[in-house]
PDB file of C-alpha atoms in Angstrom:
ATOM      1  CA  UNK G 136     106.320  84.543 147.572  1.00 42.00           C
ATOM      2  CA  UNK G 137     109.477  85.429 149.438  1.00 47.00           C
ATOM      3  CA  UNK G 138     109.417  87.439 151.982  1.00 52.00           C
ATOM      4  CA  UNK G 139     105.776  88.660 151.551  1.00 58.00           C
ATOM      5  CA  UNK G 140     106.856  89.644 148.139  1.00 65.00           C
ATOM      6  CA  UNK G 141     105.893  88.393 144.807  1.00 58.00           C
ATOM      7  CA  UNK G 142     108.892  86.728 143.276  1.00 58.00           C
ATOM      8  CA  UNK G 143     108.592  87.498 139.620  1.00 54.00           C
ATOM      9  CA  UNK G 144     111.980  85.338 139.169  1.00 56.00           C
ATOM     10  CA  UNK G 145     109.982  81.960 140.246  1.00 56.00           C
ATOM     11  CA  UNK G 146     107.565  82.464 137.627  1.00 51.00           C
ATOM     12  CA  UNK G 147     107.945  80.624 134.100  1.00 52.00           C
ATOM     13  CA  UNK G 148     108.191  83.035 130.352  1.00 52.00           C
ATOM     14  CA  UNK G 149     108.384  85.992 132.334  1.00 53.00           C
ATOM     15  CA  UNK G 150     104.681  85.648 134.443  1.00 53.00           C
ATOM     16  CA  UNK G 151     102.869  85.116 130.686  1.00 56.00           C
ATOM     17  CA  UNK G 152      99.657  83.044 131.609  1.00 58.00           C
ATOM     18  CA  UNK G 153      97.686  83.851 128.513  1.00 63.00           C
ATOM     19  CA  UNK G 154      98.772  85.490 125.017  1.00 67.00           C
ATOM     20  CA  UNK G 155      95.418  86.785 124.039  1.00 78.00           C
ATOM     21  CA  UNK G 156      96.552  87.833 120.045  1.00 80.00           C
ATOM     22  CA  UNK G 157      99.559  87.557 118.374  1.00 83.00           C
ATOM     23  CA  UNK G 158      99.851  89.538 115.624  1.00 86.00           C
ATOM     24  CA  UNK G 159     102.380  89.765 112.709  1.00 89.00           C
ATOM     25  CA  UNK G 160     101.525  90.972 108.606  1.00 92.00           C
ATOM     26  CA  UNK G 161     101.072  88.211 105.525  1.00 93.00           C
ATOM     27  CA  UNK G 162     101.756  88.944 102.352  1.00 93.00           C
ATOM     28  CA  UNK G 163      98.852  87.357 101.160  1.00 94.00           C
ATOM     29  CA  UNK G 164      95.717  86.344 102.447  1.00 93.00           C
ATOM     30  CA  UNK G 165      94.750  82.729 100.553  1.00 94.00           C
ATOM     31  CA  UNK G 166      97.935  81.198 101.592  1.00 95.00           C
ATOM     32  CA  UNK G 167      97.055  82.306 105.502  1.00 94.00           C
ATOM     33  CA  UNK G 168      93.521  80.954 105.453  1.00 94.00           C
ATOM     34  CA  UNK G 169      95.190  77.938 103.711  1.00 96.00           C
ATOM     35  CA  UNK G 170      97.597  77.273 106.880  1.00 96.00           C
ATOM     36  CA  UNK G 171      95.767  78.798 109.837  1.00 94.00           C
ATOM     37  CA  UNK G 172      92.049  77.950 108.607  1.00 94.00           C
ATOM     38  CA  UNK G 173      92.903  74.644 106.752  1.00 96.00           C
ATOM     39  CA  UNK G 174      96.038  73.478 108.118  1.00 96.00           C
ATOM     40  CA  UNK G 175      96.054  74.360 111.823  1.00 94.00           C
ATOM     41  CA  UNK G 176      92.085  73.928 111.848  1.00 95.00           C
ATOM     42  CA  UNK G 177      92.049  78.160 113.738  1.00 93.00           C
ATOM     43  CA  UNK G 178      88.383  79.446 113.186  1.00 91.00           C
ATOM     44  CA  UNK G 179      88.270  82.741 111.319  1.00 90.00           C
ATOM     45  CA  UNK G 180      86.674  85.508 112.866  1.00 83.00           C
ATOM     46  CA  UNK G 181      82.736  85.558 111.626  1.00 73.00           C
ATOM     47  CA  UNK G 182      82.410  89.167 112.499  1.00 73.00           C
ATOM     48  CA  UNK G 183      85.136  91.207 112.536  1.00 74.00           C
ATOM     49  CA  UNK G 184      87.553  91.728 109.843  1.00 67.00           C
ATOM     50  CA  UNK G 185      86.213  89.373 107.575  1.00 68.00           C
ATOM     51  CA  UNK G 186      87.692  91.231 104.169  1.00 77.00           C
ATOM     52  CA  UNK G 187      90.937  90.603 102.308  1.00 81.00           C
ATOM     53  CA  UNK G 188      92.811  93.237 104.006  1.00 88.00           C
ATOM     54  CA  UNK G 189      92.860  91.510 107.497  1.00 90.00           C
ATOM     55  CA  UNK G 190      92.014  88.063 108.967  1.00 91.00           C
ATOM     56  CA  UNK G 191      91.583  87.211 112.934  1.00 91.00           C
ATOM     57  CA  UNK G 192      91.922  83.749 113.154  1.00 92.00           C
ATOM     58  CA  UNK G 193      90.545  82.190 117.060  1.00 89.00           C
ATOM     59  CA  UNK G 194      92.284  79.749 118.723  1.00 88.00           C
ATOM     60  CA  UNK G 195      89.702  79.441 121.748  1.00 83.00           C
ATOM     61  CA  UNK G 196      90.226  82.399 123.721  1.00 82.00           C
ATOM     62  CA  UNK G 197      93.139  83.914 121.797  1.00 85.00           C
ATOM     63  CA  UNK G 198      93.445  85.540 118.057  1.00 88.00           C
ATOM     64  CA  UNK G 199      95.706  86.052 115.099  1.00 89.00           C
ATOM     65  CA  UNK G 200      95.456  89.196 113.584  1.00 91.00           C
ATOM     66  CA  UNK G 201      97.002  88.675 110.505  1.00 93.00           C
ATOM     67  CA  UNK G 202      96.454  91.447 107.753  1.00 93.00           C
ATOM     68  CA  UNK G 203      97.713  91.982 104.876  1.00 94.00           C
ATOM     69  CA  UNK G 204     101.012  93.194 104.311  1.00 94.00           C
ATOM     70  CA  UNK G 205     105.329  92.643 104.637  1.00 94.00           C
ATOM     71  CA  UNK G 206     105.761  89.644 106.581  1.00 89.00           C
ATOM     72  CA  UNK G 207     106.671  89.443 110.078  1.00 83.00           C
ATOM     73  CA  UNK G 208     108.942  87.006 111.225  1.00 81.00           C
ATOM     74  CA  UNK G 209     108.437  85.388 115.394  1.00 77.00           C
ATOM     75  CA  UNK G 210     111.878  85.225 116.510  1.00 79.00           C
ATOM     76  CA  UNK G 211     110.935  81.898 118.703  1.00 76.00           C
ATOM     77  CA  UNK G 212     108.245  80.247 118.077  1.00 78.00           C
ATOM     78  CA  UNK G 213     104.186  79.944 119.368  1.00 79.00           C
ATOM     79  CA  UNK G 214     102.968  77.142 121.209  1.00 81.00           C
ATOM     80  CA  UNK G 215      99.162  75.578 120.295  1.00 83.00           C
ATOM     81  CA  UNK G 216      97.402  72.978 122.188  1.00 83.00           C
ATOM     82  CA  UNK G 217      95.188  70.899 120.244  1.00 87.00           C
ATOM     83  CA  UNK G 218      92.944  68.079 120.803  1.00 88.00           C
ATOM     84  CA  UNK G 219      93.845  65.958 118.383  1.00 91.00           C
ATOM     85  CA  UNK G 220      97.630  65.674 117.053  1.00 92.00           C
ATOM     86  CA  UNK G 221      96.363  62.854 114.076  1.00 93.00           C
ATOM     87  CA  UNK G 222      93.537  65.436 112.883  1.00 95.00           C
ATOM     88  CA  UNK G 223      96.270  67.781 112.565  1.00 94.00           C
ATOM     89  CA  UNK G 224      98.496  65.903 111.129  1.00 95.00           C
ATOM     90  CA  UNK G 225      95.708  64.756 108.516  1.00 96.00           C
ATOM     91  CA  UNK G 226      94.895  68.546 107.956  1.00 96.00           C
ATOM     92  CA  UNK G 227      98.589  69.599 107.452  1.00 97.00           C
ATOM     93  CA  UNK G 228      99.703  67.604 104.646  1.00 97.00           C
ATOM     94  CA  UNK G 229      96.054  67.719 102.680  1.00 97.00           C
ATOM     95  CA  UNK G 230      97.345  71.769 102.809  1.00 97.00           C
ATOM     96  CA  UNK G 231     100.845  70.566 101.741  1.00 97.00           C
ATOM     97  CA  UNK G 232     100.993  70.544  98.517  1.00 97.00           C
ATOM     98  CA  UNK G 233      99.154  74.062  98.080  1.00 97.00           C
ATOM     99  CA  UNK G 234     101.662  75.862 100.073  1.00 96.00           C
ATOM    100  CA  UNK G 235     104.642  73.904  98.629  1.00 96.00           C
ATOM    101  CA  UNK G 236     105.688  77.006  97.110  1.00 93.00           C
ATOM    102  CA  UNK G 237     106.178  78.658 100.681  1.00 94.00           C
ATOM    103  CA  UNK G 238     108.445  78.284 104.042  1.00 93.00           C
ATOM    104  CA  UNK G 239     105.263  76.050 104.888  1.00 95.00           C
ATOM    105  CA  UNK G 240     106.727  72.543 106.715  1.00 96.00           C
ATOM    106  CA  UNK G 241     105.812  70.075 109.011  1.00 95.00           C
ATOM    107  CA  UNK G 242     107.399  67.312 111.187  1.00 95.00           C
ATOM    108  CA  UNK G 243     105.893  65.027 114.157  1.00 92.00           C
ATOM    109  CA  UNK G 244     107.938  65.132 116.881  1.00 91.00           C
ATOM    110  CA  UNK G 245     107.779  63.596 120.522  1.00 87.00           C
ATOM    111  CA  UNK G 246     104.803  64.779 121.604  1.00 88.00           C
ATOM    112  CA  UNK G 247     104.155  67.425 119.576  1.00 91.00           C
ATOM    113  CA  UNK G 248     104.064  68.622 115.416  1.00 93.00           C
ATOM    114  CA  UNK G 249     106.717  71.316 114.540  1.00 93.00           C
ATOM    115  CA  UNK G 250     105.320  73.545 112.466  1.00 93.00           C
ATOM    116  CA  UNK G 251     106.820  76.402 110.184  1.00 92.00           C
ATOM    117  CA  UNK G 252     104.413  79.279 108.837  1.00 90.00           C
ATOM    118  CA  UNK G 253     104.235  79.767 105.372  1.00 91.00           C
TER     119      UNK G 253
END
């Protein structure tokens, strides 16, 4: 605080603390439980919007709505944290090979795995 004002310019990604959904159209609804059920190891919603029209995928507090439709492309890109880089790792290339047909790839960086959506 500056002033006894709330400096919105000292805060990081423009004061974002939490993105609670994120939510952008597939084309098609295997290859997205494929990637965000199989590959990134998200949870799909048990309750709501479990047809073939619509998928909300959890990642802990946060969702994917992902129905069906044109696809939307994230100009920038979506930061995970997961427990276990090696299980994802393992889980992304048994996927691999499914969605070779797709945008779908993978790298290992640093400290982190680069990942591009199908």
């Amino acid at each position: 605080m500056r002033g006894g004002n709330f400096d919105r310019s000292a805060q990081d990604v423009g004061n974002i603390v939490f993105l609670e959904h994120v939510n952008v159209r597939v084309p098609d609804q295997v290859i997205a439980t494929r990637f965000y059920i199989a590959g990134l190891g998200l949870t799909r919603d048990p309750y709501l919007m479990v047809s073939t029209e619509n998928m909300w995928a959890n990642a802990g507090q946060s969702q994917f709505h992902l129905p069906t439709g044109a696809p939307n492309v994230l100009q920038g890109h979506v930061e995970l944290v997961v427990p276990d880089l090696d299980a994802l790792t393992r889980r992304l290339a048994a996927v691999r090979e499914r969605l070779a047909s797709t945008r779908f790839a993978y790298e290992m960086r640093d400290k982190h795995v680069a990942v591009t959506c199908p």
